[in-house]
C-alpha atoms as a PDB file:
ATOM      1  CA  UNK A   1      11.050  37.293  22.648  1.00  0.00           C
ATOM      2  CA  UNK A   2       9.523  37.358  19.167  1.00  0.00           C
ATOM      3  CA  UNK A   3       6.932  34.735  18.350  1.00  0.00           C
ATOM      4  CA  UNK A   4       7.715  32.456  15.424  1.00  0.00           C
ATOM      5  CA  UNK A   5       5.972  33.150  12.155  1.00  0.00           C
ATOM      6  CA  UNK A   6       3.776  30.478  10.569  1.00  0.00           C
ATOM      7  CA  UNK A   7       6.458  29.770   7.965  1.00  0.00           C
ATOM      8  CA  UNK A   8       9.111  29.296  10.646  1.00  0.00           C
ATOM      9  CA  UNK A   9       6.830  26.851  12.456  1.00  0.00           C
ATOM     10  CA  UNK A  10       6.204  24.943   9.230  1.00  0.00           C
ATOM     11  CA  UNK A  11       9.947  24.783   8.513  1.00  0.00           C
ATOM     12  CA  UNK A  12      10.650  23.529  12.050  1.00  0.00           C
ATOM     13  CA  UNK A  13       7.956  20.868  11.759  1.00  0.00           C
ATOM     14  CA  UNK A  14       9.279  19.649   8.405  1.00  0.00           C
ATOM     15  CA  UNK A  15      12.808  19.518   9.849  1.00  0.00           C
ATOM     16  CA  UNK A  16      11.461  17.466  12.769  1.00  0.00           C
ATOM     17  CA  UNK A  17       9.770  15.030  10.356  1.00  0.00           C
ATOM     18  CA  UNK A  18      13.006  14.746   8.399  1.00  0.00           C
ATOM     19  CA  UNK A  19      14.865  13.721  11.546  1.00  0.00           C
ATOM     20  CA  UNK A  20      12.216  11.189  12.537  1.00  0.00           C
ATOM     21  CA  UNK A  21      11.751   9.438   9.170  1.00  0.00           C
ATOM     22  CA  UNK A  22      14.448   8.109   6.878  1.00  0.00           C
ATOM     23  CA  UNK A  23      12.126   7.513   3.937  1.00  0.00           C
ATOM     24  CA  UNK A  24       8.619   8.766   3.188  1.00  0.00           C
ATOM     25  CA  UNK A  25       6.591   6.882   0.597  1.00  0.00           C
ATOM     26  CA  UNK A  26       4.415   8.830  -1.844  1.00  0.00           C
ATOM     27  CA  UNK A  27       0.901   7.473  -2.433  1.00  0.00           C
ATOM     28  CA  UNK A  28       0.776   8.863  -5.972  1.00  0.00           C
ATOM     29  CA  UNK A  29       3.954   6.903  -6.716  1.00  0.00           C
ATOM     30  CA  UNK A  30       3.221   3.767  -4.720  1.00  0.00           C
ATOM     31  CA  UNK A  31       4.983   1.223  -6.936  1.00  0.00           C
ATOM     32  CA  UNK A  32       8.176   3.294  -7.066  1.00  0.00           C
ATOM     33  CA  UNK A  33       7.942   3.798  -3.294  1.00  0.00           C
ATOM     34  CA  UNK A  34       7.605   0.062  -2.694  1.00  0.00           C
ATOM     35  CA  UNK A  35      10.571  -0.744  -4.939  1.00  0.00           C
ATOM     36  CA  UNK A  36      12.766   1.768  -3.068  1.00  0.00           C
ATOM     37  CA  UNK A  37      11.584   0.350   0.275  1.00  0.00           C
ATOM     38  CA  UNK A  38      12.349  -3.163  -0.971  1.00  0.00           C
ATOM     39  CA  UNK A  39      15.865  -2.118  -1.930  1.00  0.00           C
ATOM     40  CA  UNK A  40      16.529  -0.447   1.413  1.00  0.00           C
ATOM     41  CA  UNK A  41      15.252  -3.417   3.437  1.00  0.00           C
ATOM     42  CA  UNK A  42      16.680  -6.183   1.249  1.00  0.00           C
ATOM     43  CA  UNK A  43      13.256  -7.652   0.480  1.00  0.00           C
ATOM     44  CA  UNK A  44      11.997  -9.618  -2.541  1.00  0.00           C
ATOM     45  CA  UNK A  45       9.255  -8.602  -4.979  1.00  0.00           C
ATOM     46  CA  UNK A  46       6.785 -10.937  -3.258  1.00  0.00           C
ATOM     47  CA  UNK A  47       7.340  -9.093   0.032  1.00  0.00           C
ATOM     48  CA  UNK A  48       5.739  -5.933  -1.370  1.00  0.00           C
ATOM     49  CA  UNK A  49       2.938  -7.371  -3.513  1.00  0.00           C
ATOM     50  CA  UNK A  50      -0.548  -5.930  -3.140  1.00  0.00           C
ATOM     51  CA  UNK A  51      -3.789  -6.374  -5.034  1.00  0.00           C
ATOM     52  CA  UNK A  52      -6.051  -3.748  -6.564  1.00  0.00           C
ATOM     53  CA  UNK A  53      -9.015  -5.339  -4.863  1.00  0.00           C
ATOM     54  CA  UNK A  54     -11.328  -2.333  -5.100  1.00  0.00           C
ATOM     55  CA  UNK A  55     -12.644  -1.274  -8.482  1.00  0.00           C
ATOM     56  CA  UNK A  56     -13.906   2.293  -8.640  1.00  0.00           C
ATOM     57  CA  UNK A  57     -17.364   2.574 -10.134  1.00  0.00           C
ATOM     58  CA  UNK A  58     -17.080   6.344 -10.470  1.00  0.00           C
ATOM     59  CA  UNK A  59     -15.420   8.096 -13.410  1.00  0.00           C
ATOM     60  CA  UNK A  60     -12.267  10.077 -12.645  1.00  0.00           C
ATOM     61  CA  UNK A  61     -12.851  13.799 -12.276  1.00  0.00           C
ATOM     62  CA  UNK A  62     -10.243  16.310 -13.431  1.00  0.00           C
ATOM     63  CA  UNK A  63      -9.731  19.069 -10.889  1.00  0.00           C
ATOM     64  CA  UNK A  64      -9.889  22.630 -12.209  1.00  0.00           C
ATOM     65  CA  UNK A  65      -6.974  25.038 -11.699  1.00  0.00           C
ATOM     66  CA  UNK A  66      -9.277  27.237  -9.614  1.00  0.00           C
ATOM     67  CA  UNK A  67     -10.047  24.341  -7.261  1.00  0.00           C
ATOM     68  CA  UNK A  68      -6.349  23.455  -6.998  1.00  0.00           C
ATOM     69  CA  UNK A  69      -5.488  27.063  -6.122  1.00  0.00           C
ATOM     70  CA  UNK A  70      -8.220  27.139  -3.452  1.00  0.00           C
ATOM     71  CA  UNK A  71      -6.951  23.905  -1.893  1.00  0.00           C
ATOM     72  CA  UNK A  72      -3.360  25.185  -1.851  1.00  0.00           C
ATOM     73  CA  UNK A  73      -4.513  28.421  -0.232  1.00  0.00           C
ATOM     74  CA  UNK A  74      -6.226  26.670   2.682  1.00  0.00           C
ATOM     75  CA  UNK A  75      -3.918  23.645   2.939  1.00  0.00           C
ATOM     76  CA  UNK A  76      -0.634  25.538   2.910  1.00  0.00           C
ATOM     77  CA  UNK A  77       0.997  23.348   5.586  1.00  0.00           C
ATOM     78  CA  UNK A  78       0.023  20.052   3.916  1.00  0.00           C
ATOM     79  CA  UNK A  79       1.128  21.399   0.540  1.00  0.00           C
ATOM     80  CA  UNK A  80       4.590  22.350   1.833  1.00  0.00           C
ATOM     81  CA  UNK A  81       5.057  18.993   3.573  1.00  0.00           C
ATOM     82  CA  UNK A  82       4.022  17.198   0.373  1.00  0.00           C
ATOM     83  CA  UNK A  83       6.367  19.328  -1.760  1.00  0.00           C
ATOM     84  CA  UNK A  84       9.263  18.724   0.615  1.00  0.00           C
ATOM     85  CA  UNK A  85       8.892  14.947   0.653  1.00  0.00           C
ATOM     86  CA  UNK A  86       8.348  14.863  -3.097  1.00  0.00           C
ATOM     87  CA  UNK A  87      11.781  16.483  -3.412  1.00  0.00           C
ATOM     88  CA  UNK A  88      13.393  14.056  -0.953  1.00  0.00           C
ATOM     89  CA  UNK A  89      11.721  11.204  -2.850  1.00  0.00           C
ATOM     90  CA  UNK A  90      13.651  12.276  -5.958  1.00  0.00           C
ATOM     91  CA  UNK A  91      16.877  12.004  -3.931  1.00  0.00           C
ATOM     92  CA  UNK A  92      15.963   8.446  -2.918  1.00  0.00           C
ATOM     93  CA  UNK A  93      15.298   7.636  -6.579  1.00  0.00           C
ATOM     94  CA  UNK A  94      18.773   8.900  -7.449  1.00  0.00           C
ATOM     95  CA  UNK A  95      20.319   6.922  -4.589  1.00  0.00           C
ATOM     96  CA  UNK A  96      18.767   3.601  -5.658  1.00  0.00           C
ATOM     97  CA  UNK A  97      19.075   4.392  -9.377  1.00  0.00           C
ATOM     98  CA  UNK A  98      16.301   5.695 -11.620  1.00  0.00           C
ATOM     99  CA  UNK A  99      16.810   3.112 -14.354  1.00  0.00           C
ATOM    100  CA  UNK A 100      16.903   0.294 -11.816  1.00  0.00           C
ATOM    101  CA  UNK A 101      13.688   1.479 -10.161  1.00  0.00           C
ATOM    102  CA  UNK A 102      11.912   1.977 -13.520  1.00  0.00           C
ATOM    103  CA  UNK A 103      12.919  -1.520 -14.655  1.00  0.00           C
ATOM    104  CA  UNK A 104      11.783  -3.120 -11.402  1.00  0.00           C
ATOM    105  CA  UNK A 105       8.485  -1.191 -11.423  1.00  0.00           C
ATOM    106  CA  UNK A 106       7.718  -2.661 -14.859  1.00  0.00           C
ATOM    107  CA  UNK A 107       8.581  -6.166 -13.641  1.00  0.00           C
ATOM    108  CA  UNK A 108       6.540  -5.633 -10.465  1.00  0.00           C
ATOM    109  CA  UNK A 109       3.462  -4.414 -12.378  1.00  0.00           C
ATOM    110  CA  UNK A 110       3.577  -7.463 -14.668  1.00  0.00           C
ATOM    111  CA  UNK A 111       3.955  -9.822 -11.712  1.00  0.00           C
ATOM    112  CA  UNK A 112       1.114  -8.138  -9.819  1.00  0.00           C
ATOM    113  CA  UNK A 113      -1.224  -8.189 -12.828  1.00  0.00           C
ATOM    114  CA  UNK A 114      -0.522 -11.892 -13.385  1.00  0.00           C
ATOM    115  CA  UNK A 115      -1.314 -12.602  -9.737  1.00  0.00           C
ATOM    116  CA  UNK A 116      -4.491 -10.495  -9.880  1.00  0.00           C
ATOM    117  CA  UNK A 117      -5.656 -12.437 -12.932  1.00  0.00           C
ATOM    118  CA  UNK A 118      -5.234 -15.697 -11.004  1.00  0.00           C
ATOM    119  CA  UNK A 119      -6.999 -14.368  -7.913  1.00  0.00           C
ATOM    120  CA  UNK A 120      -9.907 -12.507  -9.508  1.00  0.00           C
ATOM    121  CA  UNK A 121     -12.431 -12.795 -12.273  1.00  0.00           C
ATOM    122  CA  UNK A 122     -12.154  -9.237 -13.573  1.00  0.00           C
ATOM    123  CA  UNK A 123     -15.302  -9.637 -15.681  1.00  0.00           C
ATOM    124  CA  UNK A 124     -17.412 -10.056 -12.542  1.00  0.00           C
ATOM    125  CA  UNK A 125     -17.755  -7.576  -9.694  1.00  0.00           C
ATOM    126  CA  UNK A 126     -19.355  -7.785  -6.279  1.00  0.00           C
ATOM    127  CA  UNK A 127     -20.668  -4.943  -4.161  1.00  0.00           C
ATOM    128  CA  UNK A 128     -18.872  -4.224  -0.927  1.00  0.00           C
ATOM    129  CA  UNK A 129     -19.471  -1.894   2.024  1.00  0.00           C
ATOM    130  CA  UNK A 130     -19.846   1.885   1.580  1.00  0.00           C
ATOM    131  CA  UNK A 131     -20.763   1.532  -2.084  1.00  0.00           C
ATOM    132  CA  UNK A 132     -17.432  -0.037  -2.994  1.00  0.00           C
ATOM    133  CA  UNK A 133     -17.077  -2.575  -5.793  1.00  0.00           C
ATOM    134  CA  UNK A 134     -14.495  -5.352  -5.971  1.00  0.00           C
ATOM    135  CA  UNK A 135     -13.690  -8.130  -8.403  1.00  0.00           C
ATOM    136  CA  UNK A 136     -15.102 -11.585  -7.748  1.00  0.00           C
ATOM    137  CA  UNK A 137     -12.514 -13.943  -6.265  1.00  0.00           C
ATOM    138  CA  UNK A 138     -11.760 -17.056  -8.346  1.00  0.00           C
ATOM    139  CA  UNK A 139     -11.831 -20.685  -7.178  1.00  0.00           C
ATOM    140  CA  UNK A 140      -8.019 -20.575  -7.307  1.00  0.00           C
ATOM    141  CA  UNK A 141      -8.023 -17.565  -5.007  1.00  0.00           C
ATOM    142  CA  UNK A 142     -10.593 -19.052  -2.667  1.00  0.00           C
ATOM    143  CA  UNK A 143      -9.309 -22.621  -2.429  1.00  0.00           C
ATOM    144  CA  UNK A 144      -5.767 -22.946  -3.774  1.00  0.00           C
ATOM    145  CA  UNK A 145      -3.899 -19.790  -2.841  1.00  0.00           C
ATOM    146  CA  UNK A 146      -4.924 -18.274   0.483  1.00  0.00           C
ATOM    147  CA  UNK A 147      -2.713 -15.269  -0.190  1.00  0.00           C
ATOM    148  CA  UNK A 148      -5.461 -14.062  -2.561  1.00  0.00           C
ATOM    149  CA  UNK A 149      -8.020 -14.057   0.247  1.00  0.00           C
ATOM    150  CA  UNK A 150      -5.516 -12.564   2.664  1.00  0.00           C
ATOM    151  CA  UNK A 151      -4.679  -9.691   0.330  1.00  0.00           C
ATOM    152  CA  UNK A 152      -8.330  -9.127  -0.562  1.00  0.00           C
ATOM    153  CA  UNK A 153      -9.450  -8.711   3.038  1.00  0.00           C
ATOM    154  CA  UNK A 154     -10.409  -5.133   3.859  1.00  0.00           C
ATOM    155  CA  UNK A 155      -7.825  -3.254   5.935  1.00  0.00           C
ATOM    156  CA  UNK A 156     -10.135  -2.540   8.881  1.00  0.00           C
ATOM    157  CA  UNK A 157     -11.265  -6.158   9.130  1.00  0.00           C
ATOM    158  CA  UNK A 158      -7.730  -7.501   8.798  1.00  0.00           C
ATOM    159  CA  UNK A 159      -6.424  -5.065  11.425  1.00  0.00           C
ATOM    160  CA  UNK A 160      -9.140  -6.183  13.847  1.00  0.00           C
ATOM    161  CA  UNK A 161      -8.367  -9.841  13.219  1.00  0.00           C
ATOM    162  CA  UNK A 162      -4.596  -9.392  13.644  1.00  0.00           C
ATOM    163  CA  UNK A 163      -5.096  -7.299  16.814  1.00  0.00           C
ATOM    164  CA  UNK A 164      -7.375  -9.939  18.333  1.00  0.00           C
ATOM    165  CA  UNK A 165      -4.920 -12.645  17.315  1.00  0.00           C
ATOM    166  CA  UNK A 166      -2.019 -10.832  18.982  1.00  0.00           C
ATOM    167  CA  UNK A 167      -3.972 -10.190  22.167  1.00  0.00           C
ATOM    168  CA  UNK A 168      -5.501 -13.652  22.588  1.00  0.00           C
ATOM    169  CA  UNK A 169      -3.271 -15.960  20.518  1.00  0.00           C
ATOM    170  CA  UNK A 170      -6.608 -17.487  19.427  1.00  0.00           C
ATOM    171  CA  UNK A 171      -6.080 -18.837  15.921  1.00  0.00           C
ATOM    172  CA  UNK A 172      -9.763 -19.705  15.536  1.00  0.00           C
ATOM    173  CA  UNK A 173     -10.645 -16.085  14.781  1.00  0.00           C
ATOM    174  CA  UNK A 174     -12.796 -16.153  11.620  1.00  0.00           C
ATOM    175  CA  UNK A 175     -11.462 -13.943   8.853  1.00  0.00           C
ATOM    176  CA  UNK A 176     -13.855 -14.877   6.069  1.00  0.00           C
ATOM    177  CA  UNK A 177     -16.186 -17.760   6.745  1.00  0.00           C
ATOM    178  CA  UNK A 178     -15.414 -20.626   6.653  1.00  0.00           C
ATOM    179  CA  UNK A 179     -11.736 -19.633   6.511  1.00  0.00           C
ATOM    180  CA  UNK A 180     -10.003 -19.217   9.855  1.00  0.00           C
ATOM    181  CA  UNK A 181      -6.891 -17.216  10.582  1.00  0.00           C
ATOM    182  CA  UNK A 182      -5.316 -20.457  11.817  1.00  0.00           C
ATOM    183  CA  UNK A 183      -5.730 -22.041   8.381  1.00  0.00           C
ATOM    184  CA  UNK A 184      -4.365 -18.992   6.626  1.00  0.00           C
ATOM    185  CA  UNK A 185      -1.322 -18.635   8.891  1.00  0.00           C
ATOM    186  CA  UNK A 186      -0.599 -22.362   8.640  1.00  0.00           C
ATOM    187  CA  UNK A 187      -0.785 -22.329   4.837  1.00  0.00           C
ATOM    188  CA  UNK A 188       1.336 -19.182   4.464  1.00  0.00           C
ATOM    189  CA  UNK A 189       3.886 -20.564   6.933  1.00  0.00           C
ATOM    190  CA  UNK A 190       4.008 -23.883   5.058  1.00  0.00           C
ATOM    191  CA  UNK A 191       4.596 -22.067   1.761  1.00  0.00           C
ATOM    192  CA  UNK A 192       7.348 -20.037   3.417  1.00  0.00           C
ATOM    193  CA  UNK A 193       8.988 -23.127   4.916  1.00  0.00           C
ATOM    194  CA  UNK A 194       8.915 -24.796   1.489  1.00  0.00           C
ATOM    195  CA  UNK A 195      10.385 -21.672  -0.135  1.00  0.00           C
ATOM    196  CA  UNK A 196       7.214 -21.274  -2.174  1.00  0.00           C
ATOM    197  CA  UNK A 197       6.303 -17.655  -2.836  1.00  0.00           C
ATOM    198  CA  UNK A 198       2.543 -17.018  -2.647  1.00  0.00           C
ATOM    199  CA  UNK A 199       2.612 -15.024  -5.899  1.00  0.00           C
END
């Protein structure tokens, strides 16, 4: 029995991923991905909102063609998976409607920027862990709208808090002193019950 070639194994793996996942979001096209996901799941704009809480202090570096070629040479499997799901992403765009997605992306960006401006003072930055920099949270974000604090919380910290909450059902878990998860959940639930979107 002949052993499969690398390309045959890659093709089989991509086919397996296709069967397992109905829709793969693309990081480079996050807003479009979120709009498509929203359409598929019947969500609202406020269900997909996120904040650009981290501000890069480093200038963007343009990658040379030589570096790109070297990466593609040694990351052939990743490159083929990425190319495949980029192509399927275009099919999802067609299915939802390119004009509809483009229009909603524009609306979403405006809504998100407006929310960011309420939550953060973009003229002031604070240093975070690992050399990261984030905008300073406003009084509105700290005291009036807990969704700002919730969305600003670092992923690792939030995951730990939610995991502990699920395991213990202890709503006194501190998320950002003096704020407690109990307070945040209560406020978000109250807003939901009153049909008040956090954004």
